[in-house]
Coordinates of C-alpha atoms in Angstrom, one line a residue:
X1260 CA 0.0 0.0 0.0
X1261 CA 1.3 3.2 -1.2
X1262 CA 1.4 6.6 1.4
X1263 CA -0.2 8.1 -1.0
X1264 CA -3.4 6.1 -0.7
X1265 CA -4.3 6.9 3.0
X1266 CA -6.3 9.3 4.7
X1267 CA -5.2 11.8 6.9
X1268 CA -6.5 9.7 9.9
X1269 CA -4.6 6.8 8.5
X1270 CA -1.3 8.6 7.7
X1271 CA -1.2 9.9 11.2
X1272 CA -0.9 6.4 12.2
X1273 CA 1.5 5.2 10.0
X1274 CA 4.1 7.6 10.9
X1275 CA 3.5 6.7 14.7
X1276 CA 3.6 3.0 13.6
X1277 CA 7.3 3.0 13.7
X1278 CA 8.0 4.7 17.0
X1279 CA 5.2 2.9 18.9
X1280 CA 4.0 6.2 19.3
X1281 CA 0.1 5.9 20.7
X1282 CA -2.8 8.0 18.6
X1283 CA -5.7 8.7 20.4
X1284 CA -8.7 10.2 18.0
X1285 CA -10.6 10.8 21.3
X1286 CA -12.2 14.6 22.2
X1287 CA -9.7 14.9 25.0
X1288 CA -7.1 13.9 22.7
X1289 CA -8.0 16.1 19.3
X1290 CA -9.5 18.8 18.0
X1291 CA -13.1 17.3 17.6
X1292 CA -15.3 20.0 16.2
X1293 CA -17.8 19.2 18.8
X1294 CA -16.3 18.1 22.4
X1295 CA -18.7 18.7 24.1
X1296 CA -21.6 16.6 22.5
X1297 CA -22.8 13.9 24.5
X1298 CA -21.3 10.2 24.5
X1299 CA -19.1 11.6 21.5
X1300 CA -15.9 9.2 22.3
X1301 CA -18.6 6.3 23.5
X1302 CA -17.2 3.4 20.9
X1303 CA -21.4 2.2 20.8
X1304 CA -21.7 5.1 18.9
X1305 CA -18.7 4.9 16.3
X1306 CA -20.6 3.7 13.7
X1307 CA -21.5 7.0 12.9
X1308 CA -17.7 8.2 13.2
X1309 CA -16.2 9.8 10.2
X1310 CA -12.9 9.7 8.3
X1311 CA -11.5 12.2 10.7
X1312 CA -11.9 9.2 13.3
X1313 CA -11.7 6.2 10.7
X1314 CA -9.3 3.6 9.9
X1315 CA -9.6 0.9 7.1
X1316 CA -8.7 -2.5 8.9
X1317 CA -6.3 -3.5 5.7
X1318 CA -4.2 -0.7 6.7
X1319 CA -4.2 -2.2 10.2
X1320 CA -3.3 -5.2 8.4
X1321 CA -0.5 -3.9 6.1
X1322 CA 1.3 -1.8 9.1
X1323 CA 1.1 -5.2 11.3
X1324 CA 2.4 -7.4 8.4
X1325 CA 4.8 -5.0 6.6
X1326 CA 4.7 -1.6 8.3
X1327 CA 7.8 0.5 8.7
X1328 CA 10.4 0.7 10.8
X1329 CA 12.7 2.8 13.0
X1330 CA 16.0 2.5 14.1
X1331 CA 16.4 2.0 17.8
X1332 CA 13.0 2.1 18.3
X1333 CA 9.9 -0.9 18.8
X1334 CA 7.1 -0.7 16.1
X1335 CA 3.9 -1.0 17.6
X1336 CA -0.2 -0.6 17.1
X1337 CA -1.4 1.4 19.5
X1338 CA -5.3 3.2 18.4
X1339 CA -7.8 5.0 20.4
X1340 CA -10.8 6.3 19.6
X1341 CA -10.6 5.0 16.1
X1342 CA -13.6 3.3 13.7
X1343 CA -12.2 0.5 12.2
X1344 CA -13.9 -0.1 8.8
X1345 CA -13.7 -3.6 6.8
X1346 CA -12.9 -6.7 8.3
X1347 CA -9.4 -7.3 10.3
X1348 CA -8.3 -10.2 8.7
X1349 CA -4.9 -11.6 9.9
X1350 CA -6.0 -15.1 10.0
X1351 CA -2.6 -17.4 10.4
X1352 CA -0.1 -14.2 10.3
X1353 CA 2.4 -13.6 13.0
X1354 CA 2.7 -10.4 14.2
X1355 CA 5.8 -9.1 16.3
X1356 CA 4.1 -6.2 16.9
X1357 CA 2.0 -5.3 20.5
X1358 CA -1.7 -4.5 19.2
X1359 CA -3.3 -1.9 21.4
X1360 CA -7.0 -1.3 19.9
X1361 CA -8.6 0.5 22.7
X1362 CA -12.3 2.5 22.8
X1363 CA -12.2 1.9 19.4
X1364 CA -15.6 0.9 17.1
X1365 CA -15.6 -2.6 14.7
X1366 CA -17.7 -2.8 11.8
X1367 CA -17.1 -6.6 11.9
X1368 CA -15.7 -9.0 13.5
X1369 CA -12.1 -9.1 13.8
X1370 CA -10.4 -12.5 12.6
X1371 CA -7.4 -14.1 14.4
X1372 CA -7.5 -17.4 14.0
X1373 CA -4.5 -19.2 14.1
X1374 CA -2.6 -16.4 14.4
X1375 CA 0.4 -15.9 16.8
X1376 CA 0.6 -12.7 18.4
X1377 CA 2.7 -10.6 20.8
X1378 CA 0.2 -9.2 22.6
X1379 CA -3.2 -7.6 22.1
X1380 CA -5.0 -5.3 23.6
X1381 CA -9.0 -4.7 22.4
X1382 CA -10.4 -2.8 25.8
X1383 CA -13.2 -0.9 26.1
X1384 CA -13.7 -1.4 22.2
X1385 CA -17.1 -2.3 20.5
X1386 CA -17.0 -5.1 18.6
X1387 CA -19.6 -6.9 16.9
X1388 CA -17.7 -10.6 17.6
X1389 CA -14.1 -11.8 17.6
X1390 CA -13.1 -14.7 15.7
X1391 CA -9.6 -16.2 17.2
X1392 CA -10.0 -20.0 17.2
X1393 CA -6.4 -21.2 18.4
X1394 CA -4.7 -18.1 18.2
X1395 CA -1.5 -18.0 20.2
X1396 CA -0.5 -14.8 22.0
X1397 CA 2.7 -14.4 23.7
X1398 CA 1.9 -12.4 26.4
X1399 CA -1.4 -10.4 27.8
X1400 CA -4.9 -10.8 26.4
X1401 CA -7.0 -7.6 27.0
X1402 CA -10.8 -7.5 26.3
X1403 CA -11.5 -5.7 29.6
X1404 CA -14.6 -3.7 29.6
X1405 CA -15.2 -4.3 26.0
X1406 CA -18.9 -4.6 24.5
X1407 CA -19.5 -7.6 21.9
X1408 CA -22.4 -7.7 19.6
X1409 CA -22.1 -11.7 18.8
X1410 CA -20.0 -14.2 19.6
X1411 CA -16.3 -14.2 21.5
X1412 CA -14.4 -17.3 19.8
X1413 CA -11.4 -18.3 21.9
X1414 CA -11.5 -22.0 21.6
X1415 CA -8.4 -23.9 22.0
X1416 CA -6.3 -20.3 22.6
X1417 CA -3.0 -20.0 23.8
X1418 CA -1.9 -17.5 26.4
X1419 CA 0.7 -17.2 27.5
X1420 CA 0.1 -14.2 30.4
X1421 CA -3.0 -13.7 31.5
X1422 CA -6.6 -13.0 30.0
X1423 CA -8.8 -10.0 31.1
X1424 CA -12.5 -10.1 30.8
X1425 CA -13.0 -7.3 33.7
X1426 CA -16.4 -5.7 33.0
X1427 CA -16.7 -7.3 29.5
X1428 CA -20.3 -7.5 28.5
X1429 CA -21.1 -10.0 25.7
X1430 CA -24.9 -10.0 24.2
X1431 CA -25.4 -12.1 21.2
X1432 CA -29.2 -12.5 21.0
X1433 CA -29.0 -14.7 17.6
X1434 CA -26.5 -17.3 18.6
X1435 CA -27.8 -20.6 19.3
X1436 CA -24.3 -21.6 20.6
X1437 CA -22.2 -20.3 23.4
X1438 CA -21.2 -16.4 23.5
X1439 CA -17.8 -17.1 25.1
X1440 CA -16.0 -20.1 23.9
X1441 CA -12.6 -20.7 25.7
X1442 CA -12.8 -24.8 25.7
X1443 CA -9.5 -26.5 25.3
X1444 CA -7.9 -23.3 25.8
X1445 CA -5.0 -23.0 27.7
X1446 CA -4.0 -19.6 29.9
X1447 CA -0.4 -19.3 31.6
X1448 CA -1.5 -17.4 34.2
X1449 CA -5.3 -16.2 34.8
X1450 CA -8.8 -16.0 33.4
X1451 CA -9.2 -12.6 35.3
X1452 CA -13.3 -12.1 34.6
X1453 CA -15.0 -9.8 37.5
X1454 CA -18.0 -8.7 36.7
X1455 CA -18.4 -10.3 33.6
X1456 CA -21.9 -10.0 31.7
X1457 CA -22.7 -12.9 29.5
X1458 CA -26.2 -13.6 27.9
X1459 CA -25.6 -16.7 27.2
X1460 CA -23.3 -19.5 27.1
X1461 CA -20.0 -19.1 28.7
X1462 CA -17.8 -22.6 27.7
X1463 CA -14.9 -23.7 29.4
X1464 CA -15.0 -27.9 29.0
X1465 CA -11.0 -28.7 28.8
X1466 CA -10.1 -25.5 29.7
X1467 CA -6.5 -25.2 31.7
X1468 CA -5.7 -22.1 33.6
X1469 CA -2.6 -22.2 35.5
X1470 CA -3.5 -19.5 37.6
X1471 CA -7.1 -18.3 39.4
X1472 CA -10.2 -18.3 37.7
X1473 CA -11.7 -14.9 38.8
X1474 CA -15.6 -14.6 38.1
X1475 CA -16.4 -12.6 41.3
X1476 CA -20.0 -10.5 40.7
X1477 CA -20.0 -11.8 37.4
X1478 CA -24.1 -12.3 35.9
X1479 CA -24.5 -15.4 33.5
X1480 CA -27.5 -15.7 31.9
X1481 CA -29.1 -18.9 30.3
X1482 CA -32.5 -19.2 32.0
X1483 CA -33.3 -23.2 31.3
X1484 CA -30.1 -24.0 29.8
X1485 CA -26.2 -24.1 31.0
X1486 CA -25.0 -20.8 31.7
X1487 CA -21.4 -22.1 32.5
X1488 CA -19.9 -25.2 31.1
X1489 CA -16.8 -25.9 32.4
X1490 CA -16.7 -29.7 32.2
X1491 CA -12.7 -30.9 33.2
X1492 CA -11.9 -27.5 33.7
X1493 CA -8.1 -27.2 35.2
X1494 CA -7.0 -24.3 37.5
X1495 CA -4.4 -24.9 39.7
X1496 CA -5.2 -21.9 41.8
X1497 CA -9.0 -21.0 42.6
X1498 CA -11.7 -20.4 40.9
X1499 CA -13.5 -17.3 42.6
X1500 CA -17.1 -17.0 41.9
X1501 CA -18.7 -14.5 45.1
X1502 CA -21.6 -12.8 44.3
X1503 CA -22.0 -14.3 41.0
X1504 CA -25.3 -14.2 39.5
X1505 CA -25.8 -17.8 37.7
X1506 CA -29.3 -17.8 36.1
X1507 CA -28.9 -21.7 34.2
X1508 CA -26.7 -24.6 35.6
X1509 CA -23.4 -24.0 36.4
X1510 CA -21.6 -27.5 35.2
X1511 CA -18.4 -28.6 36.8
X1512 CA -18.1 -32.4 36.1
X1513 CA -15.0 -33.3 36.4
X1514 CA -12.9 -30.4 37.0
X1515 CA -9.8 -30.1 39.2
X1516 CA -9.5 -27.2 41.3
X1517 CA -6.9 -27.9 44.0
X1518 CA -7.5 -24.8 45.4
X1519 CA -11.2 -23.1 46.6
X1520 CA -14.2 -22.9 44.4
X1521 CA -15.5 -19.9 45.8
X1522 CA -19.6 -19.4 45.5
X1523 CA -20.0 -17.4 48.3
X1524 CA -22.5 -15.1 48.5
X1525 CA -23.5 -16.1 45.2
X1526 CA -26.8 -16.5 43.4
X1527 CA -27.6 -19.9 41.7
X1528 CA -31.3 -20.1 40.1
X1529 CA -32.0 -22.8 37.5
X1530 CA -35.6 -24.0 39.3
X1531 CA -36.6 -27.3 38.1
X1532 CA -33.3 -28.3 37.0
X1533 CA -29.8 -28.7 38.3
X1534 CA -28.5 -25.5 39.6
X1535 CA -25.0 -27.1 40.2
X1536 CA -23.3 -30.2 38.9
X1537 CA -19.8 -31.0 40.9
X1538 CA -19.7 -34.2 40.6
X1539 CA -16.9 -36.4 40.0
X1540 CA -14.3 -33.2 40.8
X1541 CA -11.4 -33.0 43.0
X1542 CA -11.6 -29.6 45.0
X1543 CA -9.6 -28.6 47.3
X1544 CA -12.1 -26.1 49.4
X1545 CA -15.6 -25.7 48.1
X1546 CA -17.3 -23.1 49.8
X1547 CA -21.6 -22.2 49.4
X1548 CA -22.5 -19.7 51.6
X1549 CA -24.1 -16.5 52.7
X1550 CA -26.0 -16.4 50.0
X1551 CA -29.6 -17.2 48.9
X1552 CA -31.1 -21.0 48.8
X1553 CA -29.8 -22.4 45.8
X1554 CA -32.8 -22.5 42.7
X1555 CA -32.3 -25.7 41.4
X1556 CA -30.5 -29.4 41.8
X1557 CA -27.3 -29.2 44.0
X1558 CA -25.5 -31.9 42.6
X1559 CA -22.3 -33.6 44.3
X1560 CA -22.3 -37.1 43.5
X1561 CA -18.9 -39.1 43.5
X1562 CA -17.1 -35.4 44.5
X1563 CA -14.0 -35.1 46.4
X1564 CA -13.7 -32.1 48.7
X1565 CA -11.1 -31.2 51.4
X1566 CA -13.4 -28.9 53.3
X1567 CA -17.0 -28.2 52.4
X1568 CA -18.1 -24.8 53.5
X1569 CA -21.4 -25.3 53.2
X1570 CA -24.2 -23.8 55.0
X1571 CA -27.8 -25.5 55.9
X1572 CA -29.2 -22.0 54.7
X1573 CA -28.4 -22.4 51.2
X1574 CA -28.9 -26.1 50.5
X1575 CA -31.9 -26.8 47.7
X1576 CA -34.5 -28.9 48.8
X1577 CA -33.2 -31.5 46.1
X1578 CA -29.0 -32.4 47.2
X1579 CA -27.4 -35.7 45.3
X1580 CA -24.9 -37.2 47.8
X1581 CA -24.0 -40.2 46.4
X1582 CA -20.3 -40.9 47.3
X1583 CA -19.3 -37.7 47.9
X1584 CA -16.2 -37.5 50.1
X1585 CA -15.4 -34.6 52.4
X1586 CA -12.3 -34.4 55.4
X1587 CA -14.1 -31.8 57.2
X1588 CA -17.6 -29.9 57.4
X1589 CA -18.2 -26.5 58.4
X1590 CA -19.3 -24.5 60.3
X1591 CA -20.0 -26.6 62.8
X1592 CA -23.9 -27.3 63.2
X1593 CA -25.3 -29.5 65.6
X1594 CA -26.1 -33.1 64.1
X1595 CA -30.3 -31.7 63.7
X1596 CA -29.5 -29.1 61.1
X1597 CA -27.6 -31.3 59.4
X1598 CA -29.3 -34.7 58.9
X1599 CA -32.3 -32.9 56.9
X1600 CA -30.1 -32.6 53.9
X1601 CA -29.4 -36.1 53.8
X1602 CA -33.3 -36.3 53.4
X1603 CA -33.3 -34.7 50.4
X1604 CA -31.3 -37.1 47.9
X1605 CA -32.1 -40.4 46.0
X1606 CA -33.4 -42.5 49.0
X1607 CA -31.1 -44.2 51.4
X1608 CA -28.2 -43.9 51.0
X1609 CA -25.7 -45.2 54.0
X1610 CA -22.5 -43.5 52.7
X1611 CA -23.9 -40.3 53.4
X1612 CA -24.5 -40.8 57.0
X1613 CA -21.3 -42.1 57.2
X1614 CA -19.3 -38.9 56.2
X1615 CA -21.3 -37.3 58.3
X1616 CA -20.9 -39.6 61.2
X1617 CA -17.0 -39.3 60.5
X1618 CA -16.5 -35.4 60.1
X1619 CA -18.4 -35.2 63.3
X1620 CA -15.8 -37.5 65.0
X1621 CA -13.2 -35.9 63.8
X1622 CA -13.6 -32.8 65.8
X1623 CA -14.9 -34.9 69.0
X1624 CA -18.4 -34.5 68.7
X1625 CA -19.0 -37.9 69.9
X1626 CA -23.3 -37.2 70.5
X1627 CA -23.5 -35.6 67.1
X1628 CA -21.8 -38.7 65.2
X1629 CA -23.9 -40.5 67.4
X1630 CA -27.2 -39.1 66.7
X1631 CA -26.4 -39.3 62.9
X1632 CA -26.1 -43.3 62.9
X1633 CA -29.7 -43.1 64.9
X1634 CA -30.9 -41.2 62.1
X1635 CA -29.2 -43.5 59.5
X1636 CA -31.0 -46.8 61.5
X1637 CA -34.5 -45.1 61.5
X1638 CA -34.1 -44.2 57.7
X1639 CA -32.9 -47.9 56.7
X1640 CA -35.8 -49.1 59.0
X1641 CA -38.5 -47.4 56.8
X1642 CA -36.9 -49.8 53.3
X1643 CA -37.4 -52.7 55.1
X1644 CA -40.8 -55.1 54.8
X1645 CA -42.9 -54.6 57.9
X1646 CA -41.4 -57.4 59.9
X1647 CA -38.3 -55.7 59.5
X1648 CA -39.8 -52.2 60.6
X1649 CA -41.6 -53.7 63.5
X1650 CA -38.1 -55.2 64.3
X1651 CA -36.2 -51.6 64.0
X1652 CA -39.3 -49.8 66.4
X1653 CA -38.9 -52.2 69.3
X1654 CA -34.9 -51.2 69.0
X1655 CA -35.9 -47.7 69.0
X1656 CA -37.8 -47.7 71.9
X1657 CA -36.2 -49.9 73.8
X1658 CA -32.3 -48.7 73.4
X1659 CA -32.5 -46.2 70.4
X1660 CA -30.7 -48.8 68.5
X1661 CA -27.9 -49.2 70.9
X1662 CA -26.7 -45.6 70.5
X1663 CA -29.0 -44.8 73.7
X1664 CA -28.2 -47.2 76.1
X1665 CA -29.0 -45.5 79.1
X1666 CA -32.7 -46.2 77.7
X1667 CA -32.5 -49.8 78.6
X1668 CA -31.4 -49.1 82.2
X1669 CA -34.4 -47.1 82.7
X1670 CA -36.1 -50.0 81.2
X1671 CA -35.1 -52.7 83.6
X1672 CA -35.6 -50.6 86.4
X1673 CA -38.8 -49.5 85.7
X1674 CA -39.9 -53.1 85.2
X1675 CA -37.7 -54.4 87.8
X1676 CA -40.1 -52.3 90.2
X1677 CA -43.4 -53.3 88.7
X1678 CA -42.0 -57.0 89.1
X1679 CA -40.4 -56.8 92.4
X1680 CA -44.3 -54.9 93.6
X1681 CA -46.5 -57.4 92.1
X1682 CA -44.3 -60.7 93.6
X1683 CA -44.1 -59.1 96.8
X1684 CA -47.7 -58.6 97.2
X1685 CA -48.4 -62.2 95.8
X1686 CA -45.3 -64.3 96.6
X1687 CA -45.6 -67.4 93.7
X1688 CA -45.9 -71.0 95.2
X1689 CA -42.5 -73.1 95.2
X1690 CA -41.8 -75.7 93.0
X1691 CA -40.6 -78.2 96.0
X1692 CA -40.9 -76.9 99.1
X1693 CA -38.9 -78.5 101.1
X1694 CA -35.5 -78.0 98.6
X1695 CA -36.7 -74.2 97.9
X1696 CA -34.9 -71.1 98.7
X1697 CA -36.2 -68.1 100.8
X1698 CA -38.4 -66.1 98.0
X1699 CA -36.9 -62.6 97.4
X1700 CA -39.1 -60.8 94.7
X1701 CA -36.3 -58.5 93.7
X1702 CA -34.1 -61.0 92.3
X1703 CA -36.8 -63.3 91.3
X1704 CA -37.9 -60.5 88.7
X1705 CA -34.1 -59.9 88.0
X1706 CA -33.8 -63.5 86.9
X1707 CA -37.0 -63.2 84.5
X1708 CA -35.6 -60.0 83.0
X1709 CA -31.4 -61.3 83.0
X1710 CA -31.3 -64.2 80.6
X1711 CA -28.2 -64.9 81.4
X1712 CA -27.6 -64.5 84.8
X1713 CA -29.3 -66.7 87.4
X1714 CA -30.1 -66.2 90.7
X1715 CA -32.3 -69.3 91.4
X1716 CA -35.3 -67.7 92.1
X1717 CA -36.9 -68.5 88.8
X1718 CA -36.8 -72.4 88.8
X1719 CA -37.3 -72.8 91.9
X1720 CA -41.2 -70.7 92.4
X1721 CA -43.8 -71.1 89.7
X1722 CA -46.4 -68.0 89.5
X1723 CA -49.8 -68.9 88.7
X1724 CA -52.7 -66.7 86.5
X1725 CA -52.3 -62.8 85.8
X1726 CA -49.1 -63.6 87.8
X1727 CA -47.6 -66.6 85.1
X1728 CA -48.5 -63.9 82.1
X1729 CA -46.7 -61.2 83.8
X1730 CA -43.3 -63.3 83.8
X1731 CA -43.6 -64.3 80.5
X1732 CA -44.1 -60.4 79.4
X1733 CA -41.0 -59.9 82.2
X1734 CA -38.8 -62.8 79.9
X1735 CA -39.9 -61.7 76.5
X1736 CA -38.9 -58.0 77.7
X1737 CA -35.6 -59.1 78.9
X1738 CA -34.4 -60.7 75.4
X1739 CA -35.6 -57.9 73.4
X1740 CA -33.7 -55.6 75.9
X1741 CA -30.8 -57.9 75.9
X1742 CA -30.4 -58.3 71.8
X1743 CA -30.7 -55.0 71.5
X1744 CA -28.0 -53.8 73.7
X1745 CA -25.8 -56.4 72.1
X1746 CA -26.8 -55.7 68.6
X1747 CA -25.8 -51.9 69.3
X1748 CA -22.8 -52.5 71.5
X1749 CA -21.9 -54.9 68.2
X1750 CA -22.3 -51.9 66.0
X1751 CA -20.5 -48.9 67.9
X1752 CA -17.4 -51.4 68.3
X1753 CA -17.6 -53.0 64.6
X1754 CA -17.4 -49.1 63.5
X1755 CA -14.5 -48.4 65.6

């Protein structure tokens, strides 16, 4: 491209090409003819721009590709303020060259893909799209506070720095597919997103991040769909989503965060769905807190968490459980605020209780683990056939399944005293009389009740009537009482 051939706007740019020298067409930067008229640098408006503040993108191209040079100095893109017309095309080109395209306005979409780039900068720009499949940029990727019109394509990028999504807003009310693909790519540092706006899609499936994944107060909308799919997403820091407002499912399968997957305070509404899929990921801290109930599925099946932060406040009124793993639970809630959201899965399932049962124990609260295996025996008693049920309610009563056994002491004594009353008011007749002991109606009732222990009293006297039913109701009580103290006592030291 000849010199000759370029507009005034243009020229100005070439000559600064060279230096790195930085052109900003903005009113605080130019002699606009009307500074003062409202929104005049807002790049939403630079479609109506004119060639004062226009650039054609193929002499973007040409100065990136073959601009000029200066001795001693770096060569550099750096626009503000500019409407860029035509398409920038630089599909499969390397560029040396740092591309700085701030507050500027895009007729169409710019096209990377496969290019390898030093670094490149599109803040604060309006764009209707970017197209930058597997692009490789050696460096930063800016697209903070930018406004895109259609689809951001980033799939299977490489950066090698960081990319910046601060403020970004993405609306692309025609696209069927996701507004913000970044599966497969692969960041050397961070996804660095707060307050993000996406209406739609936001993909991350195979995405690696070696740094945090920042999402804090971030909105993504996909009423009835998946408004984040990050399926075996990697990020060896955290990923940081407070006060994030989710309005679809948030999918996790699968990832690997050895760090904290932060959702506090956060807002997770996809009613009548799943609001949350974690299962099958290692995490390191997963925290759910502060925030509103959770719209929607919470979904942890086959999860392995170091610490679950999660409070009773927030939990949905459908949780899936299944094998989810967890070293420790908090904050600490007594054992009755718990257990209800074991209620809320897909029927009994004993693992639960016994992660709960365990993270209990391992702070020493021996009568919260305690009253979370009663509440695992009273929920297995209602799947069993009504033998079995009628089996599990005489354990209740009696000694709570063995995990109340102070409940059977209070049994024998109380029957111990109705005994030891009605024998000593109506001693039985012996059996021989002559080789009988002396009748003592305390430990005659004690031999009924003990089925073990024998004091002689009970072979040697034989009660007749009312008397004769009331020992058998004393010996049927005493084995019932016994089994179940043995069965539980069997249980607490079997779990030891």
């Amino acid at each position: 491209m000849e010199i000759n051939d370029l507009t005034p706007a243009e020229s100005r740019l070439w000559r600064a090409f060279a230096s790195g020298t930085a052109v900003d067409f903005r009113t605080a930067h130019s002699s606009a003819p009307d500074p003062c008229a409202p929104d005049f640098d807002d790049p939403a408006g630079g479609g109506t721009w004119g060639p004062e503040r226009s650039v054609r993108a193929s002499v973007l191209r040409a100065l990136l590709l073959d601009g000029p040079r200066e001795e001693g100095r770096v060569a550099a893109l750096s626009l503000a303020g500019a409407r860029v017309t035509g398409r920038l095309d630089l599909q499969y080109a390397t560029v040396d060259h740092p591309v700085r395209l701030r507050h500027c306005h895009f007729d169409e979409a710019p096209r990377f893909y496969g290019a390898r780039l030093r670094e490149l900068n599109l803040s604060e720009s309006v764009l209707p799209g970017l197209i930058s499949h597997a692009v490789r940029v050696d460096g930063v990727l800016r697209l903070t506070r930018a406004r895109f019109g259609g689809t951001v394509r980033l799939a299977g990028a490489e950066v090698t720095g960081s990319l910046y999504l601060e403020s970004t807003r993405i609306e692309a009310p025609d696209t069927e597919g996701p507004v913000l693909q970044l599966n497969q790519a692969v960041l050397g540092a961070d996804l660095w997103a707060p307050g993000l706006r996406a209406g739609g899609e936001v993909r991350l499936t195979g995405a690696r991040v070696a740094g945090t994944v920042n999402l804090n107060d971030a909105v993504l909308d996909r009423p009835g769909g998946t408004a984040v799919h990050a399926e075996t997403l990697a990020a060896e820091a955290d990923v940081l989503m407070r006060r994030a407002d989710v309005r679809g499912r948030l999918e996790l399968r699968g990832a690997r965060i050895p760090g904290r997957l932060d959702l506090s305070h956060a807002r997770l509404d996809n009613a009548g769905d799943t609001a949350l899929r974690a299962s099958s990921c290692v995490i390191g801290e997963l925290w759910l807190r502060e925030g509103p109930v959770v719209r929607g599925a919470l979904n942890l099946r086959r999860a392995q968490v170091d610490v679950l932060f999660l409070q009773p406040e927030v939990v949905p009124d459908w949780v899936q459980l299944n094998d989810l793993t967890y070293t420790s639970l908090i904050p600490h809630e007594p054992a009755e605020r718990r257990l209800p959201m074991l209620e809320k899965g897909d029927g009994y399932l004993p693992f639960t209780y016994e992660q709960l049962t365990a993270a209990y124990r391992r702070i020493g609260d021996d009568d919260a683990a305690r009253l979370v295996q009663l509440a695992k025996q009273r929920r297995r008693r209602r799947t069993l056939p009504w033998y079995g049920r009628l089996w599990g309610h005489l354990q209740d009563v009696a000694v709570g399944y063995g995990f109340r056994p102070l409940r059977a002491g209070g049994w024998l004594l109380s029957l111990l005293a109705v005994g030891s009353v009605a024998y000593g008011l109506h001693h039985p007749p012996p059996l021989k009389p002559e080789e009988a002991p002396g009748f003592n109606p305390v430990f005659y009732t004690l031999d009924l009740l003990l089925p073990v222990i024998s004091f002689g009293q009970e072979n040697a006297f034989s009660p007749e009537g009312g008397y004769q039913t009331l020992s058998y109701v004393l010996i049927i009580t005493g084995w019932i009482l016994a089994t179940t103290v043995i069965t539980g006592l069997t249980r607490t030291v079997s779990r030891q």
